[in-house]
XYZ file of C-alpha atoms in Angstrom:
563
model
C 89.706 116.675 110.414
C 91.430 119.065 112.421
C 95.308 118.661 111.792
C 96.101 120.808 114.355
C 94.973 119.335 117.326
C 96.627 117.483 120.423
C 96.755 114.533 118.381
C 98.770 115.637 116.108
C 101.498 118.102 116.589
C 104.468 116.077 117.397
C 104.065 113.344 115.892
C 107.239 112.480 113.873
C 107.628 110.181 110.720
C 109.054 106.742 111.664
C 112.320 107.740 110.451
C 112.778 110.375 113.115
C 111.408 108.159 115.426
C 114.127 105.751 114.606
C 117.207 108.711 115.033
C 116.011 110.003 118.489
C 115.900 107.077 120.064
C 119.070 105.539 118.777
C 120.898 109.374 119.826
C 118.698 109.641 122.780
C 119.684 105.757 124.267
C 121.782 104.001 122.446
C 122.676 101.847 124.885
C 118.761 100.163 125.379
C 117.886 97.478 124.203
C 115.309 97.325 121.092
C 114.982 93.693 119.591
C 114.949 90.448 121.892
C 115.586 87.560 119.424
C 115.455 83.993 121.537
C 117.802 81.447 120.495
C 116.611 77.793 122.568
C 116.966 79.241 126.029
C 119.161 82.318 125.041
C 118.395 85.798 123.762
C 120.484 87.798 121.388
C 120.130 91.514 121.977
C 120.354 94.389 120.150
C 121.344 97.711 121.489
C 119.405 100.817 119.081
C 122.779 101.665 118.589
C 123.240 98.424 117.323
C 120.257 98.220 115.165
C 121.615 101.670 114.036
C 124.965 100.185 113.290
C 123.732 97.080 111.395
C 120.983 99.026 109.611
C 123.455 101.666 107.648
C 125.558 99.767 106.751
C 123.092 97.870 104.624
C 122.314 101.486 103.859
C 125.978 101.675 102.695
C 125.203 98.765 100.355
C 122.502 99.305 99.481
C 123.550 102.495 97.634
C 126.736 100.604 95.926
C 124.017 98.424 94.149
C 123.138 102.002 92.031
C 119.431 102.124 92.031
C 116.707 104.520 90.560
C 115.883 106.471 93.541
C 112.657 105.683 95.192
C 112.798 102.237 93.956
C 110.969 99.221 95.721
C 112.579 96.424 98.196
C 111.388 93.521 99.204
C 111.135 91.341 102.262
C 110.452 88.497 102.743
C 110.769 86.347 106.018
C 109.072 84.745 109.471
C 109.092 87.431 112.212
C 112.573 88.353 113.926
C 114.527 91.269 114.905
C 116.356 90.976 111.256
C 112.650 92.142 109.871
C 112.772 94.719 111.607
C 116.912 96.101 111.002
C 116.022 95.527 107.417
C 112.877 97.390 106.948
C 114.552 100.084 109.125
C 117.703 99.920 106.113
C 115.431 100.176 103.774
C 113.900 103.382 104.725
C 117.204 104.987 105.686
C 118.361 104.422 101.838
C 115.364 106.431 100.496
C 113.590 103.074 99.083
C 110.205 101.804 99.586
C 109.847 98.614 101.872
C 107.662 95.924 100.188
C 107.406 93.263 102.452
C 105.780 89.962 101.810
C 104.315 86.662 103.744
C 106.337 84.144 104.330
C 104.338 80.748 103.291
C 103.472 82.327 100.061
C 104.256 79.810 97.219
C 107.227 80.339 94.352
C 104.241 81.129 91.853
C 103.109 83.398 94.373
C 106.127 85.024 94.628
C 106.812 85.434 91.168
C 103.419 87.342 90.997
C 104.039 90.110 93.774
C 107.420 90.609 92.699
C 106.751 90.944 89.345
C 103.886 93.045 90.426
C 105.757 95.278 92.377
C 109.010 95.731 90.502
C 111.354 94.924 93.356
C 115.032 94.928 92.245
C 116.202 93.877 95.266
C 114.993 91.119 97.809
C 115.475 90.233 101.469
C 115.404 86.605 102.993
C 115.007 86.078 106.180
C 113.080 82.449 108.098
C 111.930 80.630 106.031
C 110.430 76.617 106.253
C 110.413 76.263 102.755
C 112.772 78.697 101.326
C 114.052 75.957 98.437
C 110.315 75.321 97.097
C 109.915 79.423 96.803
C 113.728 80.565 95.809
C 112.095 79.650 92.075
C 109.590 82.217 92.285
C 112.452 84.786 92.402
C 112.898 85.903 88.914
C 116.818 85.941 88.146
C 117.107 89.931 87.956
C 116.384 90.035 91.471
C 119.385 90.970 93.638
C 118.731 88.418 96.905
C 120.416 89.898 100.195
C 119.948 86.771 102.531
C 119.641 86.946 106.904
C 122.408 85.459 109.134
C 120.742 82.795 111.083
C 121.892 81.994 114.507
C 120.408 78.878 115.422
C 123.900 76.027 116.423
C 124.746 74.032 112.883
C 122.140 76.408 110.472
C 123.652 78.497 107.371
C 122.186 81.490 105.776
C 118.804 80.922 104.502
C 120.244 81.617 100.662
C 124.246 80.670 99.982
C 123.568 82.604 97.128
C 123.009 85.658 98.097
C 124.899 88.686 99.694
C 125.478 87.370 102.830
C 124.058 89.854 105.613
C 127.280 89.938 108.104
C 130.102 89.875 105.159
C 127.880 93.355 104.493
C 128.112 94.437 108.055
C 131.893 93.506 108.093
C 133.020 95.163 104.399
C 130.458 98.956 104.827
C 131.079 101.388 106.634
C 128.230 102.821 108.219
C 125.535 105.739 106.277
C 126.367 108.811 108.321
C 123.039 110.704 106.940
C 119.506 111.240 109.285
C 117.256 111.967 105.886
C 113.852 112.928 106.533
C 111.469 111.712 103.959
C 108.923 114.131 102.553
C 105.213 113.280 103.657
C 104.286 112.649 100.403
C 107.119 110.390 99.569
C 106.238 106.354 99.248
C 106.758 105.046 102.769
C 105.631 100.975 101.444
C 103.711 99.065 99.592
C 101.473 96.701 102.106
C 99.660 93.784 100.095
C 96.642 91.937 101.311
C 96.804 88.848 102.181
C 94.079 87.666 98.712
C 91.108 86.591 100.705
C 89.885 86.905 96.809
C 91.814 86.909 94.111
C 95.815 88.398 93.285
C 97.082 90.312 96.154
C 96.443 94.096 95.938
C 100.108 96.662 96.871
C 98.455 99.259 99.111
C 100.817 102.592 98.324
C 100.464 104.551 101.838
C 102.808 107.322 102.119
C 104.955 109.045 105.716
C 102.188 111.362 105.889
C 99.399 109.461 106.228
C 101.975 106.963 108.953
C 102.292 110.122 110.494
C 98.823 111.419 110.966
C 97.761 107.902 112.204
C 100.067 108.012 114.699
C 99.413 111.814 115.541
C 95.278 110.392 115.680
C 95.733 107.104 117.907
C 98.839 108.130 120.424
C 96.259 108.102 123.503
C 94.468 105.096 122.433
C 98.103 103.262 121.554
C 99.430 103.703 125.348
C 102.416 105.836 123.870
C 102.345 107.366 127.675
C 103.458 104.165 129.243
C 106.530 104.762 130.792
C 107.853 101.684 129.685
C 106.701 99.180 126.307
C 107.384 96.096 125.587
C 106.040 94.103 122.451
C 106.157 90.478 121.396
C 105.969 89.622 117.604
C 104.537 86.891 116.157
C 101.775 87.671 113.671
C 103.558 88.112 109.840
C 104.907 91.378 110.499
C 104.433 92.812 106.728
C 100.259 92.693 107.430
C 98.980 95.991 108.273
C 98.238 94.903 112.043
C 101.620 94.329 113.335
C 103.568 96.799 111.464
C 101.827 99.127 113.600
C 101.590 97.635 116.979
C 104.531 96.271 116.972
C 106.970 98.156 114.389
C 104.747 101.686 114.175
C 104.393 101.892 118.302
C 107.618 99.950 119.274
C 109.771 102.955 116.950
C 106.881 105.596 118.655
C 107.734 104.925 122.272
C 111.190 103.426 122.237
C 110.028 100.123 123.098
C 111.336 96.949 123.524
C 110.655 93.619 120.654
C 110.129 90.223 121.613
C 110.517 87.466 119.107
C 108.976 84.225 119.053
C 111.566 81.639 118.122
C 108.676 78.429 116.928
C 105.301 77.640 117.100
C 106.764 74.834 120.414
C 108.566 77.495 122.204
C 105.404 80.841 121.663
C 104.106 80.090 125.157
C 107.974 80.340 127.137
C 109.092 82.667 124.689
C 105.270 85.449 125.244
C 106.035 84.342 128.790
C 109.533 86.262 128.907
C 108.520 89.038 126.867
C 105.690 90.127 129.925
C 104.208 92.507 127.318
C 102.514 95.805 127.567
C 101.118 95.885 124.574
C 99.466 92.981 122.687
C 97.677 92.290 119.731
C 96.129 88.458 118.687
C 93.257 87.755 116.459
C 90.686 85.851 117.000
C 91.818 82.604 116.455
C 94.940 82.863 118.729
C 92.817 83.955 121.249
C 90.382 80.926 120.912
C 93.312 78.528 121.497
C 94.517 80.258 124.345
C 91.044 79.774 125.899
C 91.275 76.175 125.037
C 94.303 75.759 126.745
C 92.984 77.236 129.095
C 89.993 74.789 129.644
C 92.211 71.977 128.929
C 94.497 72.371 132.246
C 90.742 73.758 133.871
C 87.936 72.697 132.509
C 85.085 75.415 132.429
C 82.785 73.742 135.167
C 85.296 73.734 137.720
C 86.366 77.437 136.184
C 83.415 78.464 136.759
C 83.338 76.766 140.618
C 86.815 78.389 141.305
C 85.919 82.232 139.801
C 82.284 82.226 142.637
C 85.238 81.632 145.017
C 85.997 85.272 146.428
C 89.274 84.476 148.516
C 90.156 81.899 145.230
C 88.743 84.417 142.263
C 91.625 86.476 142.532
C 94.356 84.161 143.050
C 92.912 81.955 139.832
C 93.007 84.857 137.544
C 96.395 86.008 137.945
C 97.720 82.459 137.706
C 96.197 82.590 134.347
C 97.267 85.962 133.654
C 100.537 84.960 134.423
C 100.372 81.406 132.566
C 99.710 83.082 129.046
C 102.610 86.092 130.043
C 99.728 88.814 130.126
C 100.073 89.926 134.077
C 101.592 93.332 132.680
C 99.837 94.035 129.448
C 97.666 97.188 129.757
C 96.631 97.672 125.378
C 95.214 94.271 124.489
C 93.918 93.855 120.752
C 91.946 91.833 118.613
C 91.046 92.450 115.137
C 92.131 91.116 111.752
C 88.875 89.482 111.233
C 85.559 89.461 113.944
C 85.689 88.744 117.719
C 82.954 86.626 119.160
C 81.375 88.604 121.697
C 81.293 85.347 123.859
C 84.711 84.713 123.171
C 85.386 88.901 124.500
C 83.156 88.006 127.619
C 84.559 85.202 129.009
C 88.594 86.725 129.050
C 86.791 89.799 130.516
C 85.947 86.943 133.371
C 89.814 86.720 134.124
C 90.968 90.417 134.094
C 91.713 90.307 130.861
C 90.468 93.133 128.698
C 90.326 92.710 124.968
C 89.887 95.673 123.207
C 88.417 95.176 119.716
C 90.213 97.388 117.283
C 88.607 97.481 113.410
C 89.961 98.857 110.166
C 92.207 97.491 107.065
C 94.958 98.171 105.215
C 93.504 100.866 102.900
C 93.467 103.021 106.336
C 96.368 101.510 108.087
C 93.878 99.927 110.338
C 93.036 102.348 112.004
C 89.055 103.376 112.283
C 88.034 102.657 115.720
C 88.633 100.760 119.129
C 86.670 99.536 121.801
C 87.193 102.120 124.717
C 88.321 99.730 127.808
C 85.918 102.077 130.367
C 82.638 102.400 127.935
C 81.987 99.126 126.975
C 79.655 98.233 123.986
C 79.625 94.824 123.051
C 78.627 93.572 119.492
C 80.521 97.159 118.329
C 83.940 97.134 117.045
C 84.299 100.707 119.641
C 84.648 104.179 118.596
C 86.139 105.977 115.830
C 89.243 107.228 115.928
C 89.378 111.039 116.340
C 90.164 112.615 112.925
C 87.861 109.938 111.291
C 84.093 110.275 109.038
C 82.434 107.568 108.636
C 79.135 106.976 107.062
C 76.726 104.925 105.653
C 76.275 103.789 101.822
C 72.055 104.594 101.815
C 71.691 100.946 99.607
C 74.118 98.701 100.220
C 74.436 99.824 103.552
C 78.396 99.568 103.238
C 80.693 101.269 105.676
C 82.558 104.811 103.260
C 85.242 106.156 105.972
C 87.544 109.291 105.549
C 90.574 110.133 106.907
C 94.126 111.757 106.701
C 95.556 108.339 106.304
C 94.104 106.840 103.866
C 96.123 104.587 101.290
C 97.436 106.716 98.143
C 95.780 103.832 95.982
C 96.816 100.561 94.846
C 100.363 99.965 93.198
C 99.984 99.784 89.084
C 96.733 98.856 89.552
C 94.265 102.829 88.894
C 90.900 101.090 87.846
C 90.735 99.080 91.243
C 91.517 102.359 92.954
C 89.288 104.173 91.600
C 86.201 101.307 92.737
C 87.194 102.182 96.495
C 88.385 105.330 96.744
C 86.237 108.314 95.662
C 86.065 112.233 96.658
C 88.267 111.285 99.760
C 85.796 108.559 101.100
C 86.864 104.439 101.036
C 84.790 101.576 100.387
C 85.615 99.603 102.382
C 83.744 96.182 101.914
C 82.412 96.208 104.590
C 78.290 96.404 106.199
C 77.676 98.070 109.208
C 75.090 101.090 111.434
C 77.316 104.089 113.119
C 75.473 104.944 116.907
C 74.903 108.359 118.044
C 78.179 107.908 120.382
C 80.009 107.242 117.818
C 80.143 103.423 118.181
C 81.006 101.653 114.923
C 78.908 97.927 114.429
C 79.726 95.882 111.423
C 77.002 93.495 110.335
C 78.631 91.597 107.494
C 80.869 91.782 104.238
C 78.967 92.997 101.077
C 80.802 90.205 98.804
C 80.488 87.289 101.916
C 76.819 88.565 101.554
C 74.386 85.849 99.849
C 70.716 85.898 98.487
C 68.308 83.082 99.592
C 66.629 81.212 97.134
C 63.675 83.631 98.871
C 65.304 86.801 97.983
C 66.321 87.633 101.573
C 70.320 88.480 102.067
C 72.100 86.052 104.667
C 75.608 87.364 106.118
C 77.117 84.246 107.765
C 79.333 85.749 110.154
C 76.142 87.021 112.287
C 75.156 83.886 112.199
C 78.632 81.844 112.846
C 78.758 84.014 116.490
C 75.802 81.836 117.064
C 78.804 79.128 117.350
C 81.213 80.721 119.022
C 80.147 79.458 122.552
C 80.371 75.478 121.578
C 84.447 74.829 122.793
C 84.174 71.498 120.495
C 83.772 73.961 117.143
C 87.784 75.482 116.369
C 86.943 76.752 112.664
C 83.083 77.803 111.185
C 81.811 78.210 107.543
C 77.970 78.845 107.042
C 77.302 78.878 103.534
C 75.346 77.224 100.270
C 73.238 80.224 98.974
C 72.000 77.085 96.750
C 70.407 75.719 99.393
C 66.921 76.143 100.897
C 68.471 77.045 103.990
C 72.460 77.126 104.950
C 74.659 74.986 106.735
C 77.749 75.162 108.746
C 80.818 73.339 108.255
C 82.554 73.222 111.224
C 86.226 71.815 112.225
C 86.487 70.639 115.824
C 88.896 72.245 118.198
C 91.335 69.530 120.232
C 89.043 69.553 122.886
C 86.208 67.986 120.648
C 88.206 65.651 118.863
C 88.992 63.900 121.853
C 85.762 63.994 123.122
C 84.446 62.165 120.667
C 80.895 61.998 118.335
C 79.200 60.443 120.875
C 79.403 63.656 123.060
C 79.944 66.358 120.532
C 76.738 65.939 118.588
C 74.543 66.289 121.500
C 76.108 69.534 121.878
C 76.099 70.761 118.554
C 72.327 70.121 118.248
C 72.235 71.435 121.726
C 73.827 75.168 120.461
C 71.663 75.181 117.095
C 68.345 74.786 119.116
C 69.781 77.866 121.084
C 70.421 79.596 117.972
C 67.760 78.777 114.895
C 65.414 81.002 117.415
C 67.014 83.917 117.638
C 67.519 84.345 113.875
C 65.284 85.107 110.950
C 63.583 82.122 109.823
C 65.162 82.089 106.555
C 68.422 82.141 108.515
C 68.003 79.538 110.244
C 70.878 76.864 109.862
C 69.238 73.157 108.802
C 72.116 71.550 108.394
C 75.781 71.201 110.826
C 78.708 69.097 108.229
C 81.343 67.925 110.554
C 85.111 68.625 108.244
C 88.043 66.028 108.205
C 90.694 68.240 107.835
C 91.312 71.391 109.580
C 91.423 74.720 107.623
C 95.056 75.904 107.167
C 97.336 77.816 105.743
C 99.020 75.071 104.188
C 95.827 73.858 102.424
C 95.435 77.522 101.080
C 92.309 77.389 103.156
C 93.473 80.322 105.368
C 94.734 83.492 104.810
C 98.064 84.198 106.718
C 96.516 86.185 109.616
C 94.083 83.690 109.908
C 90.885 84.491 108.099
C 89.083 81.865 106.323
C 88.685 81.499 102.596
C 85.259 81.529 102.136
C 84.668 81.028 98.696
C 88.117 78.526 98.287
C 85.694 76.469 101.303
C 82.494 76.975 99.569
C 84.367 75.954 96.592
C 86.234 72.738 97.674
C 83.227 71.809 99.166
C 80.081 72.403 96.914
C 80.204 69.227 95.568
C 78.850 67.706 99.034
C 76.332 70.152 99.575
C 73.103 69.048 98.113
C 73.815 65.517 99.838
C 74.629 66.445 102.467
C 71.135 68.684 103.133
C 68.874 66.337 101.593
C 70.330 63.226 104.219
C 67.883 62.924 107.721
C 70.656 63.631 110.288
C 71.008 67.405 111.447
C 74.903 66.555 112.205
C 76.501 64.978 109.402
C 80.288 63.373 109.971
C 81.851 64.289 106.679
C 83.233 60.562 105.667
């Protein structure tokens, strides 16, 4: 890797970027927080003032140098202000998912050793609060919604801190070796692991990806709604907005999502596959597929229809449209492409800052996750087919977990857990997960994710999990979409049978799906069958339905409806 490349030169740490915009464009709006039909705006100067007063308060707590400070909240303006304050104070930012239970929060707080915790927008804080050890000092965000109080009146109050502390005047610049953050994984299996990321890693990642991330746009706007504690949102929203001096819009609630997105008109937009499926279903609910296909064939109307759909979604000015965090069906990418919404699939994981590859706009290779970034090397394990990555922005290791670190980091190479291949043009194809693949009773390896892609064209399906490692053939568990629920059994069942008849001939005989089971309950974050980043928890789902698998498999019908 050539660290003296053009992409690397001039890269700043995030704190240095913040200083630059605080000084060069103090009056420009950085953060826009929706409250009903209005917005509360925070300029770069205002963000600096609030963050610097928080820094003075944090210094007054007498924490040891480089202490870990926690942050738990839904996305909002104060999340970014608090994160900037933690970094300015010389401490380490440790954000947590706002969907954690009390027990889960207790586990990560104790594991990380956080001495201070910022608490913001949480739906059921009273149920989660018992997970906070009494030794942790709490700081509560303000709440600007009418007739609402601060998240926790027992904690130090944000506005009171601002009123009683002077702004910290310093401009410290961290060393590359200083720890920037600990990012806890979403925990698809086992306890979350704390990924340690230093300032140098972030600086190098920004330097090598800036030309792919639209840093040259004259004006950048971001829409923040996926968990900011996840590496993807932290990269696309926080890091890129700081690097470009752009404006970040937030969403107030699920009900206001569409309105807030349309108002933001983001230049950069990130959505996980489940969100793209939801957006597709929203379009089809207003304009059924057969009617859409007809309109797109009429030259005069085609452009108008595409533009209205993009405007309706709030994506008419988007320049960088990304999907990541989970595999994206090719058919879904192509469906949006027909509307001139060009989704670029990106690949990476927390351990390499989510920056391994991205699909170029002009040289698309469907079925891959794009080309490797400059500075990334990939090799494939000859025995297992596992993808190994090497770059200048790998994690330092897992916090307080040397054995787990040693298991995945060896001689500068990170074992990703994904199975894949790289072609001669540097495009990476992911074919499965090492831990998700299983041996059939006949001894052949089965990759569930690849089979699940075969169901992507059926809009009656919203979620799917292929499994059954103890069965003679795979079985597909599906959750119906809203369209599927409204259509009813007499329509959905023949559609599922047709999907199977088209899919199975394209698979190896041992991969043929024998049964499709329509389950009653959706898989959600709340029932612990999805991660906060909307990936299914395969092991949890399979364990839950395991007692029913063999009885379902032995039934005569192909499509089975859970009682």
